[in-house]
């Protein structure tokens, strides 16, 4: 029986392939990239003229109501704030740093800075609020040398400001001044606009730096990715070419994704500005105690397109199941769902499809893509006929893709107007990021999704830096194995780190879903600690059974996980084990928890280690 899908208009897609004798594959879209503006705020001015009273941004205020700002109001604020910024000797050498979370004042300051050619850098709020030593914040400040630092709540960020912000930087706050002298955002926003704003705006070019986005690699050292106006504008035209429905009706977003990351700050905010949409800032997150705020917002606002990370979709499924009015509103005008940042488990995908079918009688399209902070972010998107877990899609218009042989894999590399010129004040790292033809190297292995139908595009084939060899010489492709493991262990595993470099067998460190595991322990009280849940025999038995099933389904030693440890300590942001978007750094976890990795392989086996409950010899060997 055909399962109907709600119609959604996507642009023409496909690939022109060029295969070389050395195994290199070049791919590009058959669709040329259309014209795009030189500066992103040209689109803000366009919509301020065309639809001045349309809601641009909205955020919750303390009484629970929405504070809204229209396109007309936003442009007026941008011009006034821009005038004030021009009087402050700010430049790429002395840019603006934003410490606080998503918010209207954050957006207005960033847009004003871009409008007059002053770079700004949104910094992960976790570096100020969740860090014990402010180490990463200090590193970033040393790289940036900011002239102005904004924190919406000066008291909340007071400790971070005192510990890490240079004394010569001006502090800007919306409320609650820190111990040192601070300027009021209201004062800045009340500055009368002058013609100097227009003059400065005209001086900006496509090569003007719009912002710095900091990303941490496996070493944990934050790197400032240069984002130019050309990158942002070209990428939004690429996105609109593929998501053609955005041109038919201004999108409505309900979005929590942090603006210090490219998914939230470039893709979603940019998509809103570019297409005249409305973005409702979701103060929630996909974690206990915060997802409830997301649900509250979705009870009031129906999105037309919904972007999230896999963990965000997974966190919403139980609420959709329980509340029919919630899912009726959510699906009422939804045209597309999009996930990125990690692979979406098949069971979550299936749950969303079933909920949509039961609620509105049709499936809602779900797609994904491939990109990074260095690519503004979007480089490839999937199509409707080839959208499945693990797929990354086809090149967007204007993006040249190269698959270069690296060992027994093909590394994905990209070139085009949306690619960064490099890392701020990091010439050596910049040189290493590009190959001899000027392609940016993702570090991700790609392969064809379907060898018999190459036009369906590519799929993720593992992170090259995460892959390793067993002692037998067999390669372990960590990315696909992680995805398969999480699907098999749902809902009990939140994330997993794969171990086994130079060992005989693959093992795992598992970050558990405490509440899902608690449901296995009927005899425990809700107040019993996580340690009691994870050490309970019912929990351990269930995980051992799943491990046995997973091992027996493996195709060889490289995909068979034989033992695991349930981690009682959550991932540490200070140790670079996790980002504020929820992504796990495999290498950092393995390094910091080396003693636990060793415990997986020693004999006699420690009590913390869980082994498969059935004989592994039933599975095939490699």
Coordinates of C-alpha atoms in Angstrom, one line a residue:
X1 CA 0.0 0.0 0.0
X2 CA 1.3 3.4 -1.0
X3 CA 2.0 5.7 2.0
X4 CA 1.1 9.2 0.6
X5 CA 3.5 12.1 1.1
X6 CA 2.5 15.8 1.5
X7 CA 3.5 17.6 -1.7
X8 CA 6.6 19.9 -1.4
X9 CA 8.4 21.6 -4.2
X10 CA 12.1 21.0 -4.4
X11 CA 14.3 22.2 -7.2
X12 CA 15.9 20.3 -10.0
X13 CA 18.7 18.0 -8.7
X14 CA 21.1 15.5 -10.2
X15 CA 24.8 15.2 -10.8
X16 CA 27.3 15.5 -13.6
X17 CA 30.1 13.0 -12.9
X18 CA 33.7 12.9 -14.1
X19 CA 35.6 9.8 -13.1
X20 CA 39.4 9.7 -13.4
X21 CA 41.7 6.8 -13.9
X22 CA 43.3 7.3 -10.5
X23 CA 39.9 6.7 -8.8
X24 CA 39.1 10.4 -8.2
X25 CA 35.5 11.3 -8.9
X26 CA 34.3 14.9 -9.6
X27 CA 30.6 15.8 -9.2
X28 CA 28.6 18.9 -9.7
X29 CA 25.0 20.0 -10.1
X30 CA 23.5 20.3 -13.6
X31 CA 21.8 23.5 -12.3
X32 CA 23.8 26.7 -12.5
X33 CA 23.9 28.9 -9.4
X34 CA 21.6 31.8 -9.7
X35 CA 22.4 35.5 -8.9
X36 CA 22.8 36.4 -5.2
X37 CA 23.3 39.7 -3.3
X38 CA 26.7 41.0 -2.3
X39 CA 25.6 41.4 1.4
X40 CA 23.1 39.4 3.5
X41 CA 21.5 42.6 4.9
X42 CA 20.4 43.6 1.4
X43 CA 17.7 40.9 1.9
X44 CA 16.8 42.4 5.2
X45 CA 16.3 45.8 3.5
X46 CA 14.4 44.1 0.7
X47 CA 11.8 42.6 3.1
X48 CA 11.7 45.7 5.2
X49 CA 10.5 47.5 2.1
X50 CA 8.2 44.8 0.8
X51 CA 6.7 43.5 4.1
X52 CA 7.7 46.0 6.8
X53 CA 5.0 44.7 9.3
X54 CA 5.8 41.0 8.9
X55 CA 7.3 39.3 12.0
X56 CA 11.0 38.7 11.5
X57 CA 12.0 37.4 15.0
X58 CA 10.1 36.5 18.2
X59 CA 11.3 35.5 21.6
X60 CA 9.7 34.6 24.9
X61 CA 9.7 37.3 27.6
X62 CA 9.4 36.8 31.4
X63 CA 5.6 37.0 31.4
X64 CA 5.4 34.2 28.9
X65 CA 4.3 36.3 26.0
X66 CA 6.1 36.7 22.7
X67 CA 8.2 39.8 22.0
X68 CA 8.1 40.3 18.3
X69 CA 10.1 42.5 16.0
X70 CA 9.1 43.2 12.4
X71 CA 11.3 43.5 9.3
X72 CA 10.7 47.3 9.3
X73 CA 11.7 47.6 12.9
X74 CA 14.7 45.4 12.5
X75 CA 16.2 47.4 9.7
X76 CA 15.7 50.6 11.7
X77 CA 17.5 49.1 14.7
X78 CA 20.3 47.8 12.5
X79 CA 20.9 51.3 11.1
X80 CA 20.9 52.9 14.6
X81 CA 23.1 50.2 16.2
X82 CA 25.4 50.3 13.1
X83 CA 25.9 54.1 13.7
X84 CA 26.9 53.4 17.3
X85 CA 29.3 50.7 16.3
X86 CA 31.1 52.9 13.7
X87 CA 32.0 55.3 16.5
X88 CA 33.9 52.5 18.4
X89 CA 37.1 51.8 16.4
X90 CA 36.0 48.2 15.7
X91 CA 37.4 46.1 12.9
X92 CA 38.5 42.6 12.0
X93 CA 41.4 43.2 14.4
X94 CA 39.0 44.3 17.1
X95 CA 35.7 42.6 16.3
X96 CA 32.6 42.0 18.4
X97 CA 32.2 38.9 20.5
X98 CA 28.8 37.7 21.7
X99 CA 28.8 35.5 24.7
X100 CA 25.0 34.9 25.2
X101 CA 22.4 32.6 23.7
X102 CA 20.1 33.2 20.9
X103 CA 17.9 36.3 21.2
X104 CA 16.6 39.4 19.4
X105 CA 19.3 41.7 20.8
X106 CA 21.9 39.1 19.7
X107 CA 20.5 39.0 16.2
X108 CA 20.2 42.8 15.9
X109 CA 23.8 43.4 17.0
X110 CA 25.1 40.7 14.6
X111 CA 23.1 42.1 11.7
X112 CA 24.2 45.7 12.4
X113 CA 27.8 44.6 12.6
X114 CA 27.6 42.8 9.2
X115 CA 25.7 45.8 7.7
X116 CA 28.6 48.2 8.4
X117 CA 31.4 45.7 7.8
X118 CA 32.5 44.8 11.3
X119 CA 33.0 41.1 12.0
X120 CA 31.4 39.5 15.0
X121 CA 31.8 36.1 16.7
X122 CA 29.0 34.4 18.5
X123 CA 30.6 32.2 21.2
X124 CA 29.1 29.1 22.8
X125 CA 27.3 30.2 25.9
X126 CA 28.5 26.9 27.5
X127 CA 32.1 28.2 27.5
X128 CA 30.9 30.9 29.9
X129 CA 28.2 29.2 31.9
X130 CA 29.1 25.5 32.0
X131 CA 32.9 25.7 32.1
X132 CA 34.7 25.6 35.4
X133 CA 38.0 27.2 34.2
X134 CA 36.9 29.3 31.2
X135 CA 39.8 27.8 29.3
X136 CA 38.2 27.8 25.8
X137 CA 36.8 31.2 26.3
X138 CA 40.2 32.5 27.1
X139 CA 41.7 30.9 24.1
X140 CA 39.0 32.4 21.8
X141 CA 39.5 35.9 23.3
X142 CA 43.3 35.6 22.7
X143 CA 42.6 34.7 19.0
X144 CA 39.9 37.4 18.5
X145 CA 41.2 40.4 20.5
X146 CA 37.7 41.8 20.6
X147 CA 36.9 45.5 21.1
X148 CA 33.3 44.9 22.2
X149 CA 31.8 42.0 24.1
X150 CA 28.0 41.5 24.5
X151 CA 26.3 39.4 27.1
X152 CA 22.5 39.8 27.4
X153 CA 22.6 39.2 31.2
X154 CA 25.7 40.8 32.7
X155 CA 25.2 39.2 36.1
X156 CA 24.8 35.7 34.6
X157 CA 27.9 36.1 32.6
X158 CA 29.8 38.1 35.2
X159 CA 32.2 35.4 36.2
X160 CA 33.2 34.6 32.6
X161 CA 33.6 38.3 31.9
X162 CA 35.9 38.8 34.9
X163 CA 37.9 35.7 34.1
X164 CA 38.4 35.9 30.4
X165 CA 37.5 39.2 28.8
X166 CA 40.4 41.6 28.0
X167 CA 40.3 44.7 30.2
X168 CA 40.3 47.0 27.1
X169 CA 37.2 45.5 25.6
X170 CA 33.9 47.4 26.1
X171 CA 31.2 45.4 27.8
X172 CA 27.6 45.6 26.4
X173 CA 24.6 44.2 28.3
X174 CA 20.9 44.2 28.0
X175 CA 20.4 43.9 31.7
X176 CA 22.3 43.1 35.0
X177 CA 25.6 44.8 34.6
X178 CA 28.7 42.8 35.7
X179 CA 31.2 44.1 38.2
X180 CA 33.1 46.2 35.7
X181 CA 31.6 49.1 33.8
X182 CA 29.2 48.2 31.0
X183 CA 27.2 50.0 28.3
X184 CA 23.4 49.4 28.0
X185 CA 22.2 47.8 24.8
X186 CA 19.2 50.2 25.0
X187 CA 21.6 53.1 24.9
X188 CA 23.3 51.6 21.8
X189 CA 20.0 51.0 20.1
X190 CA 18.8 54.5 20.7
X191 CA 21.7 56.1 18.8
X192 CA 20.3 58.2 15.9
X193 CA 21.1 56.7 12.5
X194 CA 23.3 58.8 10.3
X195 CA 24.5 58.6 6.7
X196 CA 27.7 57.1 7.9
X197 CA 25.9 53.8 8.1
X198 CA 25.0 53.9 4.4
X199 CA 28.6 54.9 3.5
X200 CA 30.0 52.0 5.5
X201 CA 27.5 49.6 4.0
X202 CA 28.5 50.6 0.5
X203 CA 32.2 50.0 1.3
X204 CA 31.6 46.4 2.2
X205 CA 32.2 43.8 -0.5
X206 CA 31.5 40.1 -1.0
X207 CA 34.9 39.4 0.5
X208 CA 34.2 41.4 3.7
X209 CA 34.3 39.2 6.8
X210 CA 30.8 38.9 8.2
X211 CA 31.5 36.7 11.2
X212 CA 33.9 34.3 12.8
X213 CA 32.5 30.9 13.9
X214 CA 34.6 28.9 16.3
X215 CA 34.8 25.1 15.8
X216 CA 36.9 22.7 17.9
X217 CA 38.7 19.8 16.2
X218 CA 39.8 16.6 17.8
X219 CA 42.7 18.5 19.5
X220 CA 40.1 20.7 21.3
X221 CA 41.8 24.0 20.2
X222 CA 39.0 26.4 19.0
X223 CA 39.6 27.6 15.4
X224 CA 38.0 30.7 14.1
X225 CA 36.4 30.0 10.7
X226 CA 36.2 33.1 8.5
X227 CA 32.7 33.6 7.1
X228 CA 32.5 36.2 4.3
X229 CA 29.5 37.9 2.9
X230 CA 29.9 35.9 -0.3
X231 CA 29.8 32.6 1.6
X232 CA 26.6 33.5 3.4
X233 CA 24.8 34.9 0.3
X234 CA 25.9 32.3 -2.1
X235 CA 24.9 29.5 0.3
X236 CA 21.5 30.9 0.8
X237 CA 20.9 31.0 -2.9
X238 CA 22.0 27.4 -3.1
X239 CA 19.6 26.4 -0.4
X240 CA 16.7 28.2 -1.9
X241 CA 17.4 26.6 -5.3
X242 CA 17.0 23.1 -3.7
X243 CA 14.3 24.0 -1.2
X244 CA 12.2 25.7 -3.9
X245 CA 9.1 25.9 -1.7
X246 CA 10.8 28.7 0.3
X247 CA 10.3 31.0 -2.6
X248 CA 6.5 30.3 -2.7
X249 CA 5.7 31.2 0.9
X250 CA 7.8 32.9 3.6
X251 CA 8.9 30.1 6.0
X252 CA 8.0 30.0 9.7
X253 CA 10.6 28.4 11.9
X254 CA 10.5 27.4 15.6
X255 CA 14.2 26.9 16.3
X256 CA 16.5 26.3 19.2
X257 CA 19.8 25.6 17.3
X258 CA 22.6 27.8 18.8
X259 CA 23.8 30.6 16.6
X260 CA 27.4 30.0 17.5
X261 CA 27.0 26.9 15.3
X262 CA 26.6 27.2 11.5
X263 CA 23.4 25.1 11.4
X264 CA 21.5 27.6 13.6
X265 CA 23.4 30.8 13.0
X266 CA 24.0 30.6 9.2
X267 CA 21.6 28.1 7.8
X268 CA 18.4 28.9 9.8
X269 CA 18.8 32.6 10.5
X270 CA 20.2 33.2 7.0
X271 CA 17.3 31.2 5.5
X272 CA 14.8 33.4 7.4
X273 CA 16.4 36.7 6.3
X274 CA 16.9 35.5 2.7
X275 CA 13.3 34.4 2.2
X276 CA 11.4 36.9 4.4
X277 CA 10.5 34.3 7.0
X278 CA 9.6 34.4 10.7
X279 CA 11.8 32.8 13.2
X280 CA 10.4 32.0 16.7
X281 CA 13.4 31.6 19.0
X282 CA 13.0 28.4 21.0
X283 CA 14.6 28.7 24.4
X284 CA 14.4 25.0 24.9
X285 CA 16.9 22.2 24.1
X286 CA 16.6 18.4 23.6
X287 CA 17.5 17.6 27.2
X288 CA 15.6 16.9 30.4
X289 CA 14.3 20.1 32.0
X290 CA 14.6 22.0 28.7
X291 CA 12.7 20.0 26.1
X292 CA 9.5 21.0 27.9
X293 CA 10.1 24.6 26.7
X294 CA 10.3 23.5 23.1
X295 CA 7.1 21.6 23.5
X296 CA 5.4 24.6 24.9
X297 CA 6.4 26.7 21.9
X298 CA 5.3 24.0 19.5
X299 CA 1.9 24.0 21.2
X300 CA 1.5 27.7 20.1
X301 CA 3.4 28.0 16.8
X302 CA 3.0 25.8 13.7
X303 CA 6.2 25.7 11.7
X304 CA 6.2 25.4 7.9
X305 CA 9.7 23.8 7.9
X306 CA 11.4 22.2 10.9
X307 CA 15.2 21.9 11.4
X308 CA 16.8 19.9 14.2
X309 CA 19.5 17.5 15.2
X310 CA 18.6 13.8 15.5
X311 CA 18.5 14.0 19.3
X312 CA 16.0 16.9 19.0
X313 CA 13.6 14.8 16.9
X314 CA 14.0 11.9 19.2
X315 CA 13.2 14.0 22.3
X316 CA 9.9 15.2 20.7
X317 CA 8.5 11.8 19.7
X318 CA 7.2 10.9 23.2
X319 CA 5.3 14.2 23.5
X320 CA 3.8 13.8 20.0
X321 CA 2.6 10.4 21.0
X322 CA 0.9 11.7 24.2
X323 CA -0.6 14.9 22.9
X324 CA -2.7 14.8 19.8
X325 CA -3.4 18.6 19.8
X326 CA 0.4 19.1 19.8
X327 CA 1.1 16.9 16.8
X328 CA -2.0 18.2 15.0
X329 CA -0.6 21.7 15.2
X330 CA 3.0 20.6 14.4
X331 CA 2.0 18.8 11.3
X332 CA -0.8 21.2 10.2
X333 CA 1.3 23.2 7.7
X334 CA 4.6 21.5 7.9
X335 CA 6.2 21.0 4.4
X336 CA 9.6 19.5 5.3
X337 CA 11.7 18.2 8.1
X338 CA 15.5 18.4 8.0
X339 CA 18.1 16.9 10.3
X340 CA 21.8 17.4 10.4
X341 CA 24.7 17.1 12.8
X342 CA 24.5 13.3 13.1
X343 CA 22.7 10.3 11.6
X344 CA 19.0 9.9 12.4
X345 CA 18.2 6.5 13.8
X346 CA 15.7 4.6 11.7
X347 CA 13.4 4.0 14.6
X348 CA 13.0 7.8 15.1
X349 CA 12.4 8.3 11.4
X350 CA 9.8 5.5 11.4
X351 CA 8.1 7.0 14.5
X352 CA 7.8 10.5 12.8
X353 CA 6.3 8.9 9.7
X354 CA 3.8 6.9 11.6
X355 CA 2.8 9.9 13.7
X356 CA 2.3 12.1 10.7
X357 CA 0.2 9.4 8.9
X358 CA -1.9 8.9 11.9
X359 CA -2.4 12.6 12.5
X360 CA -2.9 14.1 9.0
X361 CA -3.0 11.1 6.7
X362 CA 0.2 11.7 4.9
X363 CA 4.0 11.6 5.5
X364 CA 6.1 14.7 5.7
X365 CA 9.3 14.8 3.7
X366 CA 12.5 14.3 5.7
X367 CA 15.8 15.2 4.1
X368 CA 19.4 15.9 5.2
X369 CA 22.7 16.9 3.7
X370 CA 26.4 17.4 4.2
X371 CA 28.1 20.6 5.3
X372 CA 30.4 22.1 7.9
X373 CA 31.3 25.4 9.5
X374 CA 33.8 25.9 6.7
X375 CA 31.1 25.5 4.0
X376 CA 28.6 28.1 5.3
X377 CA 27.2 25.3 5.9
X378 CA 25.4 23.5 3.0
X379 CA 27.2 21.7 0.3
X380 CA 25.0 18.6 -0.5
X381 CA 21.3 17.9 0.0
X382 CA 19.4 14.7 -0.4
X383 CA 16.4 14.3 -2.7
X384 CA 13.0 12.9 -1.9
X385 CA 13.7 9.6 -3.7
X386 CA 17.0 9.0 -2.0
X387 CA 16.4 10.3 1.5
X388 CA 17.4 7.7 4.1
X389 CA 19.6 7.3 7.1
X390 CA 23.2 7.7 6.1
X391 CA 22.5 9.5 2.8
X392 CA 24.1 13.0 2.3
X393 CA 22.8 13.7 -1.2
X394 CA 23.9 15.5 -4.3
X395 CA 25.9 18.7 -4.8
X396 CA 24.0 22.0 -4.5
X397 CA 24.2 24.4 -7.5
X398 CA 27.6 26.1 -7.5
X399 CA 29.4 23.5 -5.4
X400 CA 32.1 21.3 -7.0
X401 CA 32.5 18.0 -5.1
X402 CA 35.6 15.8 -5.4
X403 CA 36.0 12.3 -4.0
X404 CA 39.7 11.7 -3.6
X405 CA 41.2 8.3 -2.8
X406 CA 42.6 8.2 0.8
X407 CA 43.7 4.6 1.7
X408 CA 40.7 2.4 0.9
X409 CA 38.2 5.2 1.2
X410 CA 37.1 8.3 -0.8
X411 CA 37.4 11.6 1.0
X412 CA 34.7 14.2 0.3
X413 CA 36.1 17.6 -0.7
X414 CA 34.3 20.7 -1.9
X415 CA 35.1 24.0 -3.8
X416 CA 32.9 27.0 -4.6
X417 CA 31.8 30.5 -3.5
X418 CA 30.4 29.3 -0.2
X419 CA 33.7 27.9 1.1
X420 CA 35.7 29.7 3.7
X421 CA 39.0 31.3 2.8
X422 CA 40.5 29.8 6.0
X423 CA 40.9 30.1 9.7
X424 CA 41.5 33.4 11.4
X425 CA 45.1 33.9 12.3
X426 CA 45.9 30.3 11.6
X427 CA 47.8 30.2 8.3
X428 CA 49.4 26.7 8.8
X429 CA 46.0 25.1 9.7
X430 CA 44.4 26.8 6.7
X431 CA 47.0 25.4 4.3
X432 CA 46.4 21.9 5.6
X433 CA 42.6 22.2 5.1
X434 CA 42.8 22.5 1.3
X435 CA 44.2 20.2 -1.3
X436 CA 46.4 21.1 -4.3
X437 CA 43.3 22.0 -6.4
X438 CA 41.9 24.3 -3.7
X439 CA 39.2 21.9 -2.5
X440 CA 38.3 22.0 1.2
X441 CA 38.8 18.6 2.7
X442 CA 35.8 17.5 4.9
X443 CA 37.7 14.6 6.5
X444 CA 34.5 12.5 5.8
X445 CA 34.6 9.5 3.6
X446 CA 31.8 9.3 1.0
X447 CA 30.6 6.6 -1.4
X448 CA 27.7 6.2 -3.8
X449 CA 24.4 5.6 -2.0
X450 CA 23.4 3.1 -4.7
X451 CA 26.1 1.7 -7.0
X452 CA 23.4 0.8 -9.5
X453 CA 21.9 4.3 -9.6
X454 CA 24.6 6.9 -9.0
X455 CA 22.3 9.8 -9.5
X456 CA 20.8 9.2 -6.1
X457 CA 24.0 10.8 -4.7
X458 CA 26.3 9.9 -1.9
X459 CA 26.2 8.5 1.6
X460 CA 28.4 9.0 4.6
X461 CA 31.1 6.3 4.8
X462 CA 32.8 7.2 8.1
X463 CA 34.9 10.0 9.6
X464 CA 38.5 9.3 8.3
X465 CA 40.1 10.6 11.6
X466 CA 37.9 8.3 13.7
X467 CA 38.4 5.1 11.6
X468 CA 41.0 2.6 12.9
X469 CA 42.5 -0.8 12.3
X470 CA 42.0 -3.8 14.5
X471 CA 45.1 -5.8 15.4
X472 CA 44.2 -8.1 12.5
X473 CA 44.6 -5.2 10.0
X474 CA 40.8 -5.0 9.5
X475 CA 39.6 -1.4 9.2
X476 CA 36.7 -0.3 11.4
X477 CA 34.5 2.4 9.9
X478 CA 33.3 4.2 13.0
X479 CA 30.5 6.4 11.6
X480 CA 28.3 3.7 10.1
X481 CA 29.0 1.4 13.1
X482 CA 27.9 4.1 15.6
X483 CA 24.7 4.7 13.6
X484 CA 23.9 1.0 13.5
X485 CA 24.7 0.6 17.2
X486 CA 22.4 3.5 18.3
X487 CA 19.6 2.2 16.2
X488 CA 19.9 -1.3 17.7
X489 CA 20.2 0.0 21.2
X490 CA 17.4 2.6 21.1
X491 CA 16.1 4.0 23.4
X492 CA 18.7 3.0 26.0
X493 CA 21.8 4.5 24.4
X494 CA 22.0 8.3 23.9
X495 CA 25.4 8.1 22.2
X496 CA 28.3 5.7 21.8
X497 CA 32.1 5.8 21.5
X498 CA 33.7 3.0 19.6
X499 CA 37.0 1.5 20.8
X500 CA 39.4 -1.1 19.4
X501 CA 42.4 0.6 17.8
X502 CA 45.1 -2.1 17.5
X503 CA 43.0 -4.5 19.6
X504 CA 41.5 -7.9 18.6
X505 CA 37.9 -6.8 19.1
X506 CA 35.6 -3.8 18.9
X507 CA 34.1 -2.6 22.2
X508 CA 32.1 0.5 23.2
X509 CA 31.7 3.2 25.8
X510 CA 27.9 4.0 26.0
X511 CA 26.4 7.3 27.2
X512 CA 23.0 5.9 28.4
X513 CA 19.5 7.4 28.4
X514 CA 19.0 7.3 32.1
X515 CA 15.2 7.6 32.0
X516 CA 14.8 4.9 29.3
X517 CA 17.0 2.6 31.5
X518 CA 15.0 3.5 34.6
X519 CA 11.9 2.1 32.9
X520 CA 13.6 -1.3 33.1
X521 CA 13.9 -1.0 36.9
X522 CA 10.3 -1.1 38.2
X523 CA 11.5 -1.7 41.7
X524 CA 13.5 1.6 41.9
X525 CA 12.1 4.9 43.1
X526 CA 12.1 7.9 40.7
X527 CA 14.5 9.6 43.1
X528 CA 17.1 6.8 43.0
X529 CA 20.3 8.1 41.4
X530 CA 21.5 7.2 37.9
X531 CA 24.2 5.0 39.3
X532 CA 21.6 2.7 40.9
X533 CA 19.8 2.5 37.5
X534 CA 22.9 1.6 35.5
X535 CA 24.2 -1.0 38.0
X536 CA 20.8 -2.7 38.3
X537 CA 20.8 -6.3 37.0
X538 CA 17.7 -5.7 34.9
X539 CA 19.5 -2.9 33.1
X540 CA 22.6 -4.9 32.6
X541 CA 20.7 -8.0 31.4
X542 CA 18.8 -6.0 28.8
X543 CA 22.0 -4.4 27.4
X544 CA 23.7 -7.8 27.3
X545 CA 20.8 -9.2 25.3
X546 CA 20.9 -6.3 22.8
X547 CA 24.6 -6.7 22.6
X548 CA 24.2 -10.4 21.7
X549 CA 21.6 -9.6 19.1
X550 CA 23.8 -6.9 17.6
X551 CA 26.8 -9.1 17.5
X552 CA 25.0 -12.0 15.8
X553 CA 23.8 -9.6 13.1
X554 CA 27.3 -8.4 12.4
X555 CA 28.9 -9.1 9.0
X556 CA 32.4 -9.5 10.5
X557 CA 34.8 -8.4 13.2
X558 CA 34.8 -4.8 12.1
X559 CA 31.0 -4.4 12.8
X560 CA 30.7 -6.7 15.9
X561 CA 30.8 -5.0 19.3
X562 CA 31.6 -7.6 21.9
X563 CA 31.6 -5.6 25.2
X564 CA 30.5 -2.3 26.5
X565 CA 30.6 -0.1 29.6
X566 CA 27.7 2.2 30.6
X567 CA 29.2 5.6 31.5
X568 CA 27.9 7.0 34.7
X569 CA 29.6 10.4 34.2
X570 CA 28.0 12.5 31.4
X571 CA 30.3 14.0 28.6
X572 CA 32.4 17.0 29.7
X573 CA 32.3 20.2 27.7
X574 CA 35.5 21.4 29.5
X575 CA 37.3 18.3 28.2
X576 CA 35.9 18.8 24.7
X577 CA 33.9 15.5 24.9
X578 CA 30.7 17.2 23.7
X579 CA 29.6 20.4 22.0
X580 CA 26.6 22.5 23.2
X581 CA 24.8 21.1 20.1
X582 CA 25.2 17.6 21.6
X583 CA 27.9 16.2 19.3
X584 CA 30.3 13.7 20.8
X585 CA 34.0 14.0 20.2
X586 CA 35.1 10.4 19.9
X587 CA 38.8 11.0 20.2
X588 CA 38.4 13.2 23.3
X589 CA 36.3 10.7 25.1
X590 CA 38.7 7.8 24.3
X591 CA 41.6 9.9 25.6
X592 CA 40.0 11.2 28.8
X593 CA 38.5 7.8 29.7
X594 CA 41.5 5.7 28.7
X595 CA 41.3 3.7 31.9
X596 CA 37.7 2.6 31.0
X597 CA 38.8 1.6 27.5
X598 CA 41.6 -0.5 29.1
X599 CA 39.0 -2.1 31.4
X600 CA 37.1 -3.4 28.3
X601 CA 40.1 -5.5 27.3
X602 CA 41.6 -6.8 30.5
X603 CA 41.2 -10.2 32.2
X604 CA 39.6 -10.9 34.6
X605 CA 36.8 -8.7 33.4
X606 CA 35.8 -5.9 35.8
X607 CA 32.2 -5.8 37.1
X608 CA 31.5 -2.6 35.1
X609 CA 31.9 -4.4 31.7
X610 CA 28.8 -5.9 30.0
X611 CA 29.4 -8.7 27.6
X612 CA 27.0 -10.2 25.0
X613 CA 24.6 -12.7 26.6
X614 CA 24.8 -15.2 23.8
X615 CA 27.7 -17.0 22.0
X616 CA 29.4 -14.8 19.5
X617 CA 30.6 -17.7 17.4
X618 CA 27.3 -17.8 15.7
X619 CA 28.1 -14.7 13.7
X620 CA 30.4 -14.6 10.7
X621 CA 34.1 -13.8 11.1
X622 CA 36.5 -11.5 9.2

